[in-house]
mmCIF file of C-alpha atoms and ligand atoms in Angstrom:
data_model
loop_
_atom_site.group_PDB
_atom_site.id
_atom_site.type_symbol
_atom_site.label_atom_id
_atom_site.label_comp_id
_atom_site.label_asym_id
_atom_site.label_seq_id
_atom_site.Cartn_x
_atom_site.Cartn_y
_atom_site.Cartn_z
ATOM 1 C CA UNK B 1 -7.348 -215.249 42.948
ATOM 2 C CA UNK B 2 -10.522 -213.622 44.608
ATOM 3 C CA UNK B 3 -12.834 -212.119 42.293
ATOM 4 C CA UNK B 4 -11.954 -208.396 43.577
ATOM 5 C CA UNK B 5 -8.269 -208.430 42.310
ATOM 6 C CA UNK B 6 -8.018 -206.128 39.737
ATOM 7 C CA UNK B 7 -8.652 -206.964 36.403
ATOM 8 C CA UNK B 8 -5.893 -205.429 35.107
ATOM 9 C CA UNK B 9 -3.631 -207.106 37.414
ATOM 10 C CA UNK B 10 -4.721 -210.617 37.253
ATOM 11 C CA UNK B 11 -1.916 -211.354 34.799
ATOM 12 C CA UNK B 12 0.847 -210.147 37.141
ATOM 13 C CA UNK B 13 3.367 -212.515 37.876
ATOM 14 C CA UNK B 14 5.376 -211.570 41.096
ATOM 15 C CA UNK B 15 9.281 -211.345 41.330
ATOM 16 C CA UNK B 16 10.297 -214.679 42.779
ATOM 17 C CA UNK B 17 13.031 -213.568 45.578
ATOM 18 C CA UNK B 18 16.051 -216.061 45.822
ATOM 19 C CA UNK B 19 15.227 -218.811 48.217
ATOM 20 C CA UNK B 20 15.731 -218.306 52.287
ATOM 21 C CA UNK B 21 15.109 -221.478 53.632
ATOM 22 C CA UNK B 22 14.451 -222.710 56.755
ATOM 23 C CA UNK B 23 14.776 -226.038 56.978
ATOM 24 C CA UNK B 24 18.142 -226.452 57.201
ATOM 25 C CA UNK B 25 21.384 -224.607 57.400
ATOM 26 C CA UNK B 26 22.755 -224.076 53.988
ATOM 27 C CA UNK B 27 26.044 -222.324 52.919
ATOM 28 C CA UNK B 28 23.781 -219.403 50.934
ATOM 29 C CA UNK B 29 25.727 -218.149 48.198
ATOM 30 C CA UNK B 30 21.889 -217.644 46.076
ATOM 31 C CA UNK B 31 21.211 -213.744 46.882
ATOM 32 C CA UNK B 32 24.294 -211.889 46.883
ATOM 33 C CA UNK B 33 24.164 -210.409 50.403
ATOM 34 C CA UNK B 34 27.349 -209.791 51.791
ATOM 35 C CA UNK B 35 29.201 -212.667 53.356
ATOM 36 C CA UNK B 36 30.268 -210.539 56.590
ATOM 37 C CA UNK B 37 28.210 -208.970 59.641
ATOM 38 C CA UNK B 38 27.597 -205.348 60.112
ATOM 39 C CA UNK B 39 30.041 -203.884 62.304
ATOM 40 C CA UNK B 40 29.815 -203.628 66.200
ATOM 41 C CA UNK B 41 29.289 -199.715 65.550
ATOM 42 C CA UNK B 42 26.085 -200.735 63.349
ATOM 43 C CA UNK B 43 24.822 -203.108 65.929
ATOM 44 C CA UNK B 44 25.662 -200.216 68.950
ATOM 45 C CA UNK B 45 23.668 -197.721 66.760
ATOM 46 C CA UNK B 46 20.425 -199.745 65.817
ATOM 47 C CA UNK B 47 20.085 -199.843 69.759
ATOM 48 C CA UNK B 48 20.691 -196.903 70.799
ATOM 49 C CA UNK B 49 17.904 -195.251 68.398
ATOM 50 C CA UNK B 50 15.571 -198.485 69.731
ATOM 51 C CA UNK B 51 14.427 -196.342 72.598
ATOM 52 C CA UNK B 52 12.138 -194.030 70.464
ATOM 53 C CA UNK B 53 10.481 -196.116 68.179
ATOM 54 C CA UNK B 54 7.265 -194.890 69.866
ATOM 55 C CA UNK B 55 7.861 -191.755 67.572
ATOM 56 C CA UNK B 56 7.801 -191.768 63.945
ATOM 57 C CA UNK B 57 10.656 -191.638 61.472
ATOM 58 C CA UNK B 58 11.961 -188.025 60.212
ATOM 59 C CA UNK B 59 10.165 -188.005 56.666
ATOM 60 C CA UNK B 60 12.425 -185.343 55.024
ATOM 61 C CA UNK B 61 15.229 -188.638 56.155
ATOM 62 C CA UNK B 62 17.368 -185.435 56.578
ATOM 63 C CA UNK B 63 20.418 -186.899 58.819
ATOM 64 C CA UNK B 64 21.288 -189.746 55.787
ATOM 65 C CA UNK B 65 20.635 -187.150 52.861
ATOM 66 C CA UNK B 66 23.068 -184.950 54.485
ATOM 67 C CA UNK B 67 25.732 -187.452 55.170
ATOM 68 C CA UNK B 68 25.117 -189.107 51.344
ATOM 69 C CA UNK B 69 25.598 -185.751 50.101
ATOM 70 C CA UNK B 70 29.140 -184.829 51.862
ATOM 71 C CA UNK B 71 30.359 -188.648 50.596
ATOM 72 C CA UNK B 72 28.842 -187.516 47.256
ATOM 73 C CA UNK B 73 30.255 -184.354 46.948
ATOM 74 C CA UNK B 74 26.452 -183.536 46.072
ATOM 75 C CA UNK B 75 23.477 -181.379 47.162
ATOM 76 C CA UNK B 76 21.455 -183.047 49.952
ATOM 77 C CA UNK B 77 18.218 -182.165 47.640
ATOM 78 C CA UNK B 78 20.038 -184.521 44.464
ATOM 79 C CA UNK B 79 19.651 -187.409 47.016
ATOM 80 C CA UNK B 80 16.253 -190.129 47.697
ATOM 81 C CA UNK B 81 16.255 -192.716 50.553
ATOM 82 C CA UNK B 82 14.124 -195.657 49.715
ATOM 83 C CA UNK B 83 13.064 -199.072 50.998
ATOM 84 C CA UNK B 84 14.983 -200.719 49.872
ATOM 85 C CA UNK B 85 16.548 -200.474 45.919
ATOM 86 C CA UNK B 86 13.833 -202.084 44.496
ATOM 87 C CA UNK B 87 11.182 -199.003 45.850
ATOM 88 C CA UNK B 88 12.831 -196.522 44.215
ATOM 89 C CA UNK B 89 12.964 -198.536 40.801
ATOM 90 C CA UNK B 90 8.775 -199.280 41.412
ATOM 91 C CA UNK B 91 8.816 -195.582 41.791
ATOM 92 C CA UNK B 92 10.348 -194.424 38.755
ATOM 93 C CA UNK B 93 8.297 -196.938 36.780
ATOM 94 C CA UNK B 94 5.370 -194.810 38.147
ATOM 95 C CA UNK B 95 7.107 -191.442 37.101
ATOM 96 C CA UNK B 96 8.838 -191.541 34.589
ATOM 97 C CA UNK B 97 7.835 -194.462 31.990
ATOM 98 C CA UNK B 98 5.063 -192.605 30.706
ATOM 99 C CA UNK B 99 6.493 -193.936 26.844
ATOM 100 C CA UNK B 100 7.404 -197.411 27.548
ATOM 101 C CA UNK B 101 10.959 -198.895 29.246
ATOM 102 C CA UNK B 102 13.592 -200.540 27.412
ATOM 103 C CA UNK B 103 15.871 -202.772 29.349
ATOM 104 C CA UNK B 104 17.839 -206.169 28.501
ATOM 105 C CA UNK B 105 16.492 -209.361 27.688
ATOM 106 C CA UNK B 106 18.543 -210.612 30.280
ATOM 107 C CA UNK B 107 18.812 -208.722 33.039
ATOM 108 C CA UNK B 108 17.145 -207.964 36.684
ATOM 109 C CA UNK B 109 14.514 -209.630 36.928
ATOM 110 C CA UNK B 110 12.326 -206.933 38.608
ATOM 111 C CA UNK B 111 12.227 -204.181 35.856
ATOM 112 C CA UNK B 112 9.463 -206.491 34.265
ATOM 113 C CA UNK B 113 7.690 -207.234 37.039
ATOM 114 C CA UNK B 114 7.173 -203.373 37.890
ATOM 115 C CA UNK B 115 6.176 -202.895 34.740
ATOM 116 C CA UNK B 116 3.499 -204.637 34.604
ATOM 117 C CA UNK B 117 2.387 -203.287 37.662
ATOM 118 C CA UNK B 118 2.501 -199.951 36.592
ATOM 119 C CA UNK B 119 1.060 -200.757 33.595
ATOM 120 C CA UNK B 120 4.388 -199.585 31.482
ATOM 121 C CA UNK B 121 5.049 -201.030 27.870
ATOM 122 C CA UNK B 122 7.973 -202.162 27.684
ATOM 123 C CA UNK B 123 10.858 -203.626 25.026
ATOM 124 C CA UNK B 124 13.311 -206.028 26.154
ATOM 125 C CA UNK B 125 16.822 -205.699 23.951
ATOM 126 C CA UNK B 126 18.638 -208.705 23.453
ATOM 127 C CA UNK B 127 22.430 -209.289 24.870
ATOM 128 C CA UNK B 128 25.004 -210.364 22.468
ATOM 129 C CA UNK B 129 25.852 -213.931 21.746
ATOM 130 C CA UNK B 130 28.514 -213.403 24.596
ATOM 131 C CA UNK B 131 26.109 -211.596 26.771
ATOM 132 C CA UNK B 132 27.389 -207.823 26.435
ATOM 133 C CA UNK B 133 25.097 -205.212 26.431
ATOM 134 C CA UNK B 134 25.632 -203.501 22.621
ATOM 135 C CA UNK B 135 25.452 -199.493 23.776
ATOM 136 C CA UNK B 136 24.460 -198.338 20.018
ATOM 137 C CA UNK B 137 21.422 -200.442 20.128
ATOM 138 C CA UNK B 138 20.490 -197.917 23.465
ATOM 139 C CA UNK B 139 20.412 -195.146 21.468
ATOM 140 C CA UNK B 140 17.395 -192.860 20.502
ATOM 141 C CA UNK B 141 15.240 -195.275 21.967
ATOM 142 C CA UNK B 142 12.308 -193.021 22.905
ATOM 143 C CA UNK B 143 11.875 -194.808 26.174
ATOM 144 C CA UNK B 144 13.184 -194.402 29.806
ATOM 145 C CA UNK B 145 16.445 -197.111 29.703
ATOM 146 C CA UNK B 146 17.022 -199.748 32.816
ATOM 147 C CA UNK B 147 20.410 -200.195 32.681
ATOM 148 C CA UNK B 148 22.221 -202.434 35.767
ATOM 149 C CA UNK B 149 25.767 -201.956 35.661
ATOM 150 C CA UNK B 150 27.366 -204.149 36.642
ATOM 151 C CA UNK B 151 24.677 -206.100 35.254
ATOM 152 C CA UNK B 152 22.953 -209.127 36.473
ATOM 153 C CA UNK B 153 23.200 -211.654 36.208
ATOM 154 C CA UNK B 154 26.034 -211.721 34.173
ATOM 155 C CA UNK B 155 28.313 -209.417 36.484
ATOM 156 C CA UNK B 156 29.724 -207.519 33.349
ATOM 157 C CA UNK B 157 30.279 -203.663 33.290
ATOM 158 C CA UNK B 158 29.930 -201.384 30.933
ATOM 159 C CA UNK B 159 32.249 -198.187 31.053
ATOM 160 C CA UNK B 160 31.886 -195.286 32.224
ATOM 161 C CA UNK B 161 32.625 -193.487 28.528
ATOM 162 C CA UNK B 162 29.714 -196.413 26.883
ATOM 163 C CA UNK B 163 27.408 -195.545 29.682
ATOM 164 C CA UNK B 164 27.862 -191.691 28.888
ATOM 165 C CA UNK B 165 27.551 -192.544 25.255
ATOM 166 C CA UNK B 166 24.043 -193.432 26.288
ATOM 167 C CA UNK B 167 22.923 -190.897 28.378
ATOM 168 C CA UNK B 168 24.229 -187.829 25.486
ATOM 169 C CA UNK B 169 22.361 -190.056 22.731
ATOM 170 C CA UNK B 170 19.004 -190.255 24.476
ATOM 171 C CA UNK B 171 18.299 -186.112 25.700
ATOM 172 C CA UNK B 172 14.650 -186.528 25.889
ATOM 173 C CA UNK B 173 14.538 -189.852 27.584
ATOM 174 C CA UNK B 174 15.563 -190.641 31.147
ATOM 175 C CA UNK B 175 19.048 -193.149 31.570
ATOM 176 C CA UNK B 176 18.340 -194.972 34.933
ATOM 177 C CA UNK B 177 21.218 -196.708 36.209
ATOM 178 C CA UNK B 178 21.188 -199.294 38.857
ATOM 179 C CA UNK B 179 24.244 -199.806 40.330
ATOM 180 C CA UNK B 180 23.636 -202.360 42.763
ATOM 181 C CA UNK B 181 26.862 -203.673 42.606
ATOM 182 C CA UNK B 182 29.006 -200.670 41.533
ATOM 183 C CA UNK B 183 31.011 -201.084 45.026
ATOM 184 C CA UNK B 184 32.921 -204.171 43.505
ATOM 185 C CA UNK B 185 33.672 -202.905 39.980
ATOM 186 C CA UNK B 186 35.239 -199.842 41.538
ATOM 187 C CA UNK B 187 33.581 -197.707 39.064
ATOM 188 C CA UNK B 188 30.188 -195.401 39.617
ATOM 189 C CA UNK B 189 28.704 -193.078 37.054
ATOM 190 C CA UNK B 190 27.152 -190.910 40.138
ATOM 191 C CA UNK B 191 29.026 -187.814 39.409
ATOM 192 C CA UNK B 192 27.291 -187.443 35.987
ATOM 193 C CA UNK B 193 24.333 -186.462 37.416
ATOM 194 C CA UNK B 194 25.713 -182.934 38.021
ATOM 195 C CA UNK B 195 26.124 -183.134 34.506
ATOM 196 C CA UNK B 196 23.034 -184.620 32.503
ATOM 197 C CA UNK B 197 19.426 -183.755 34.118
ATOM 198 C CA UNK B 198 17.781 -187.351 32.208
ATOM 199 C CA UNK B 199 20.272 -189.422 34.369
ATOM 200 C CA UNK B 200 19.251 -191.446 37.949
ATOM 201 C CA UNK B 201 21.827 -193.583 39.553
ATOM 202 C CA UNK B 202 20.354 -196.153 42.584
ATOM 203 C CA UNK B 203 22.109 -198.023 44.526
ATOM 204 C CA UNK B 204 21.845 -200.420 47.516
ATOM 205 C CA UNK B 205 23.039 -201.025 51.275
ATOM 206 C CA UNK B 206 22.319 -204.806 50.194
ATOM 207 C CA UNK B 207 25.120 -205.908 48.457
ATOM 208 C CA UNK B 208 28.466 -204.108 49.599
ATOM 209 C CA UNK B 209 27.023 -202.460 53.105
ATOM 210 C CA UNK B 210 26.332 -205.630 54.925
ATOM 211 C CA UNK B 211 23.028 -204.526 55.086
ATOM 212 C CA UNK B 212 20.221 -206.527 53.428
ATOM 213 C CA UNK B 213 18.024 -206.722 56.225
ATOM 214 C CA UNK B 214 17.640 -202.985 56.920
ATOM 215 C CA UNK B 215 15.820 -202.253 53.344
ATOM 216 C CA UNK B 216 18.115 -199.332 52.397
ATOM 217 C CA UNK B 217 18.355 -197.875 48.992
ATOM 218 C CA UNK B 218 18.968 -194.369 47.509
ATOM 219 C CA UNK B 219 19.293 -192.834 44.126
ATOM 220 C CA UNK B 220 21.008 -189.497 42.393
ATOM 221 C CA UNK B 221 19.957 -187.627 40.240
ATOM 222 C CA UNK B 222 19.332 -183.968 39.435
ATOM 223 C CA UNK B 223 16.655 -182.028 42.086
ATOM 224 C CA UNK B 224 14.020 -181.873 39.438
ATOM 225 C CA UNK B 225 14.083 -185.249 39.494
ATOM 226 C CA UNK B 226 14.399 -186.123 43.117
ATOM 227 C CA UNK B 227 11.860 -183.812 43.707
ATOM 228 C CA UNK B 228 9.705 -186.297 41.469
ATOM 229 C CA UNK B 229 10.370 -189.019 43.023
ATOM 230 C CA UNK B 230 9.824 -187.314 46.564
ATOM 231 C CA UNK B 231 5.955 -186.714 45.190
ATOM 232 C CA UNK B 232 5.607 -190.485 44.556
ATOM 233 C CA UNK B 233 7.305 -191.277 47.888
ATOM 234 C CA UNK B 234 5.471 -188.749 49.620
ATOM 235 C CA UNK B 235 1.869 -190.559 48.092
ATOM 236 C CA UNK B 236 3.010 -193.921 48.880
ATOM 237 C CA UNK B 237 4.520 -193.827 52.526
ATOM 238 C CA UNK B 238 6.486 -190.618 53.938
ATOM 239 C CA UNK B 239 7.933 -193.420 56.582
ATOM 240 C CA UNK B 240 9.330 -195.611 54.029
ATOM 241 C CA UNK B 241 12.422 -195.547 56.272
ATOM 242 C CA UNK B 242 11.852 -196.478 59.447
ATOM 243 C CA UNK B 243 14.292 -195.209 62.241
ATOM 244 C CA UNK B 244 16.534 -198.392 62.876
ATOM 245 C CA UNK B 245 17.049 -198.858 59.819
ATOM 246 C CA UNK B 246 17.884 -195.004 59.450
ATOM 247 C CA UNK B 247 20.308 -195.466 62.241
ATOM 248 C CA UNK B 248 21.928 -198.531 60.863
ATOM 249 C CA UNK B 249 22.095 -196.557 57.471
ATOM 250 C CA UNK B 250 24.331 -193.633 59.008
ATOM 251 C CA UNK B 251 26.394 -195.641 60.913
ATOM 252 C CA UNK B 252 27.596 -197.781 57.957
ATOM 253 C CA UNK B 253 28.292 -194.355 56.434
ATOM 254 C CA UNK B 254 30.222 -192.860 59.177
ATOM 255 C CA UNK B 255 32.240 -196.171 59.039
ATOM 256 C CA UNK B 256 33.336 -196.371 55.381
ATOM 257 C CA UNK B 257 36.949 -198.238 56.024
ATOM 258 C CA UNK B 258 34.419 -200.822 56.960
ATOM 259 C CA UNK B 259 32.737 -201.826 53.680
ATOM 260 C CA UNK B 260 35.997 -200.733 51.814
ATOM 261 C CA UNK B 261 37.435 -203.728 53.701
ATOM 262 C CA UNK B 262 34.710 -206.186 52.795
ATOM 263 C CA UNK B 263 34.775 -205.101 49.546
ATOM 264 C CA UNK B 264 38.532 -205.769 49.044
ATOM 265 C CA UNK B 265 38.035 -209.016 50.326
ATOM 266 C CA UNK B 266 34.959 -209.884 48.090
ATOM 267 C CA UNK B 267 36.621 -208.875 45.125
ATOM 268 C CA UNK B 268 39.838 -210.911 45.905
ATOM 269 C CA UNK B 269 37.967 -214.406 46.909
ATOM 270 C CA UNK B 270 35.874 -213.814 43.645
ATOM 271 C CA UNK B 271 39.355 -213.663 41.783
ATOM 272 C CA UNK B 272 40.216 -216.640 43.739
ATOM 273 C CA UNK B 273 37.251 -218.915 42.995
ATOM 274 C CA UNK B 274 37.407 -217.927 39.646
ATOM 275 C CA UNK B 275 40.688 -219.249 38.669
ATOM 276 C CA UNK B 276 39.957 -222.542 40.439
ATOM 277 C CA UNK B 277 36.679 -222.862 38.711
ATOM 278 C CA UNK B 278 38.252 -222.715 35.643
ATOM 279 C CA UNK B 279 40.990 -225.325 36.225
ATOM 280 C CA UNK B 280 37.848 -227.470 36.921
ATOM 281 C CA UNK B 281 36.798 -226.659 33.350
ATOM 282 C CA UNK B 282 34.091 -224.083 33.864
ATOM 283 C CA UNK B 283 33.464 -220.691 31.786
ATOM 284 C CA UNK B 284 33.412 -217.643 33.757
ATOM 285 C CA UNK B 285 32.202 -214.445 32.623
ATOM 286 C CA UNK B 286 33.883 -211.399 32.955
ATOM 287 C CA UNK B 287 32.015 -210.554 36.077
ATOM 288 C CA UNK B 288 33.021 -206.848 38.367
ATOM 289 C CA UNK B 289 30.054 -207.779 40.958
ATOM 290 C CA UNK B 290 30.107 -209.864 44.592
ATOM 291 C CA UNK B 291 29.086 -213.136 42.492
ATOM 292 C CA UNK B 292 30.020 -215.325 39.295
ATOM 293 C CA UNK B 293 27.961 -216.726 36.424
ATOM 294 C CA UNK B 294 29.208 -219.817 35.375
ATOM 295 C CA UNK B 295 28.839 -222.678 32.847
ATOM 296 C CA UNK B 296 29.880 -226.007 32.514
ATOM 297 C CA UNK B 297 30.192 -228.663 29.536
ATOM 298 C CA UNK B 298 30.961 -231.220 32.201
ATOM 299 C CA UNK B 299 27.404 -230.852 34.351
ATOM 300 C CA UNK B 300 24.323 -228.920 33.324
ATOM 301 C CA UNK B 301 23.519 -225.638 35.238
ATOM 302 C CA UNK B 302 20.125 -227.721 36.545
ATOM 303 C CA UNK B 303 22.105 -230.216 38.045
ATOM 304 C CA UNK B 304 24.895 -228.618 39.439
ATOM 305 C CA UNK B 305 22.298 -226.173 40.859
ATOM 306 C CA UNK B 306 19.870 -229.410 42.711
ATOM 307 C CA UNK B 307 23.123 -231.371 43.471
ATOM 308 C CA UNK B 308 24.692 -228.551 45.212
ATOM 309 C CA UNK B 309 21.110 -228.187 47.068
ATOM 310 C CA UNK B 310 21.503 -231.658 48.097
ATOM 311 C CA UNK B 311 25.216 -231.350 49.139
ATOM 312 C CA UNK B 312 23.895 -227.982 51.945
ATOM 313 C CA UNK B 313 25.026 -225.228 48.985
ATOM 314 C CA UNK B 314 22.693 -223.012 47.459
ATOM 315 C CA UNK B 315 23.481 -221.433 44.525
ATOM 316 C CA UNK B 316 21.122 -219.490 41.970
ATOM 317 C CA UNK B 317 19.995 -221.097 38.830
ATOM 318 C CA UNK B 318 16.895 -219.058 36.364
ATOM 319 C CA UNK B 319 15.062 -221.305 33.641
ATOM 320 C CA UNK B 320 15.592 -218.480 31.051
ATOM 321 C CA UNK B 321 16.144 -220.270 28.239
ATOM 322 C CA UNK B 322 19.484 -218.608 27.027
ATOM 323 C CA UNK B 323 20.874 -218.478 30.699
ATOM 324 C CA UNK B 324 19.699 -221.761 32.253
ATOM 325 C CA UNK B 325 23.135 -223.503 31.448
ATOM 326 C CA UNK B 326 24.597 -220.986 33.973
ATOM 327 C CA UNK B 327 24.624 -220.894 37.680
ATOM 328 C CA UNK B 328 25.146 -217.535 39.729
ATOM 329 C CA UNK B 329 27.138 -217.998 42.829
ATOM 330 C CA UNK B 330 27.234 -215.358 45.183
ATOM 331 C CA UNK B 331 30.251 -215.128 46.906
ATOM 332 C CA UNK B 332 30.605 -215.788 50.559
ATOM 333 C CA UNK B 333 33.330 -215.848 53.166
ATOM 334 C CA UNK B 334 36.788 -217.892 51.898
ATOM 335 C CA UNK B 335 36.080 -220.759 54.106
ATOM 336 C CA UNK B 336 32.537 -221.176 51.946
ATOM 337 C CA UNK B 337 33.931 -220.794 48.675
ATOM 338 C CA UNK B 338 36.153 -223.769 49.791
ATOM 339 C CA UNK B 339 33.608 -225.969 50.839
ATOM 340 C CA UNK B 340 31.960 -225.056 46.885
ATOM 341 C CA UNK B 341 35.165 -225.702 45.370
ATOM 342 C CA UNK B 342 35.486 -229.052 47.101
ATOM 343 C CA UNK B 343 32.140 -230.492 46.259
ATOM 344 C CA UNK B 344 31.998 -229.036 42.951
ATOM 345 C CA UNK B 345 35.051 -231.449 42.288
ATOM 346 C CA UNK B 346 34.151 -234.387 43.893
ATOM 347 C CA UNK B 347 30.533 -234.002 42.126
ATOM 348 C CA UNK B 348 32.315 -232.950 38.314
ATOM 349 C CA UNK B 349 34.844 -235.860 39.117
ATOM 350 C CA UNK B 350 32.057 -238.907 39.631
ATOM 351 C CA UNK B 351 30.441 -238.141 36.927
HETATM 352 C C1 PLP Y 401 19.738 -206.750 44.645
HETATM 353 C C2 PLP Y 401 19.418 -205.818 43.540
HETATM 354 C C3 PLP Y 401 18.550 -204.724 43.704
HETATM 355 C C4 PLP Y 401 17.686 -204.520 44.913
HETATM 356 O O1 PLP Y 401 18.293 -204.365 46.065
HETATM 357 P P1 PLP Y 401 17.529 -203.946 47.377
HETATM 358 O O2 PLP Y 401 17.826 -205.026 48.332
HETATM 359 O O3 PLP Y 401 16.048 -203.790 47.090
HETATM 360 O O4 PLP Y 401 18.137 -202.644 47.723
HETATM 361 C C5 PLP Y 401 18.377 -203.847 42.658
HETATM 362 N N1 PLP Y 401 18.983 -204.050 41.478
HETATM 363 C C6 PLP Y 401 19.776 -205.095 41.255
HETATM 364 C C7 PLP Y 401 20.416 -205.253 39.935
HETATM 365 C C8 PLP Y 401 20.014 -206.018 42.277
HETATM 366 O O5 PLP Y 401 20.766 -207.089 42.048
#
């Protein structure tokens, strides 16, 4: 650390992102991306709009807003186009946690991290023994709520009518949910924005889209709100889209069949792998997202995490003390999870 970093900061300890290695080709089931390419029309688009990258960016990202907002069944001004999820979380940490954040103990691990950065107090409610989030203990809080639903990384959902429950118990506090992984529990709580004005749903192009790589991420919410969060993105970087990636973005939406498809076929391999994971003795949680968290009496999470490694697999494993028995494995194409379900036997069987 030089001696210019802010005091303040110098206790900041960064999000660590899932690994990418480069080393050596590994089946990467460790960061949830989708397991299949964009679509030609995706690739056709990102070229086309190639040719003026010597011009900037539309600011007011008007094209995506628009196109959100028919899909939506929304107002193009109750829409926010970020870089990515994970800006437009940073930015309501600098809005709208004036009072402190409450989120799980176990949860994403980013909500702490922009905390801190922002300089936000916040309170960390534990799961239940079985890893639920308890909705009563979210109520009258007197703090802006983090909720991810489904929730990571445990993949379990809460309702619509618990999330709701929320939101009407906490007027004076703003609900935030982040439903990075809403596409595979076929459930969103989106259209209660029109309804409650301390509600923001985010979401992601990273998980279900096929579109990590772009940095796309959005949020509803009422146009007091977005209007907000426009000031914050509008004092941090009026480009944070840049035009490929705006390109990409509207393509994926004018192709929706596409990521339908992908999902469908996510959520039935995760069903899949699932069932034979349990005839090889592991516990599953109840997971609605494009991974499982799993648990075994027969190996520890550490070493089925570094033996996999070894074996070309990468999975995700966190030290958290009351998760680090548990693996989450994203789920990847069919002929992946068969290569998992193949080691993971022969290394459970030697032992
Ligand atoms: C992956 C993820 C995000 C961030 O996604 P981006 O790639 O930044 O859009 C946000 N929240 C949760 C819960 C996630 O798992």
């Amino acid at each position: 650390m030089s001696k210019f970093f802010n005091q303040k900061l110098n206790t900041l300890v960064p999000y660590t992102p899932g690994e990418q290695p480069k080393e050596q080709e590994y089946i990467k089931l460790n960061t949830n991306e989708c397991a299949y390419a964009p679509s030609e029309k995706v690739l056709q688009a990102v070229e086309k709009a190639a040719v003026s990258v010597n011009l900037y960016p539309d600011p007011a990202c008007d094209a995506l807003c628009e196109k959100m907002a028919r899909i939506a069944g929304m107002d193009k001004q109750q829409i926010i186009f970020t870089n990515g999820s994970d800006e437009i979380l940073n930015f309501i940490f600098t809005a709208f946690c004036e009072n402190g954040a409450v989120f799980p103990d176990i949860t994403y691990g980013f909500y702490p991290v922009f905390a801190r950065l922002n300089g936000v107090k916040y309170r960390e409610i534990p799961l239940t023994q079985d890893l639920r989030i308890n909705p009563e203990e979210y109520k009258n809080v007197g703090k802006t709520i983090f909720i991810a639903n489904p929730n990571a990384p445990t993949g379990i959902a809460l309702k619509r009518e618990e999330l709701e429950s929320i939101i009407r118990a906490n007027p004076d506090n703003l609900v935030v949910i982040d439903e990075a992984y809403a596409d595979f529990s076929g459930e969103s709580a989106r259209e209660l924005v029109n309804i409650y004005d301390n509600l923001i749903v985010c979401g992601t192009f990273s998980k279900s889209r096929s579109a990590a790589g772009i940095r796309l991420g959005f949020a509803f919410a009422c146009k007091e709100l977005i209007s907000d969060l426009n000031t914050i993105r509008f004092s941090t970087n009026p480009y944070n889209i840049n035009s490929l990636s705006m390109a990409a973005g509207l393509a994926i939406l004018e192709d929706e069949a596409y990521t339908a498809e992908n999902v469908k076929k996510t959520v039935r391999t995760r069903e899949r792998v699932k069932e034979l994971l349990k005839k090889e003795g592991f516990y599953c949680t109840d997971s609605k997202a494009n991974f499982l968290f799993v648990k075994s009496d027969k190996i520890s999470g550490e070493a089925l995490y570094r033996g996999l490694k070894q074996r070309g697999i990468l999975i995700r494993h966190f030290s958290l003390e009351r998760i680090r028995e548990y693996n989450r494995i994203s789920i990847g194409t069919d002929a992946q999870m068969d290569i998992l379900i193949k080691t993971i036997k022969e290394m459970v069987e030697r032992k």
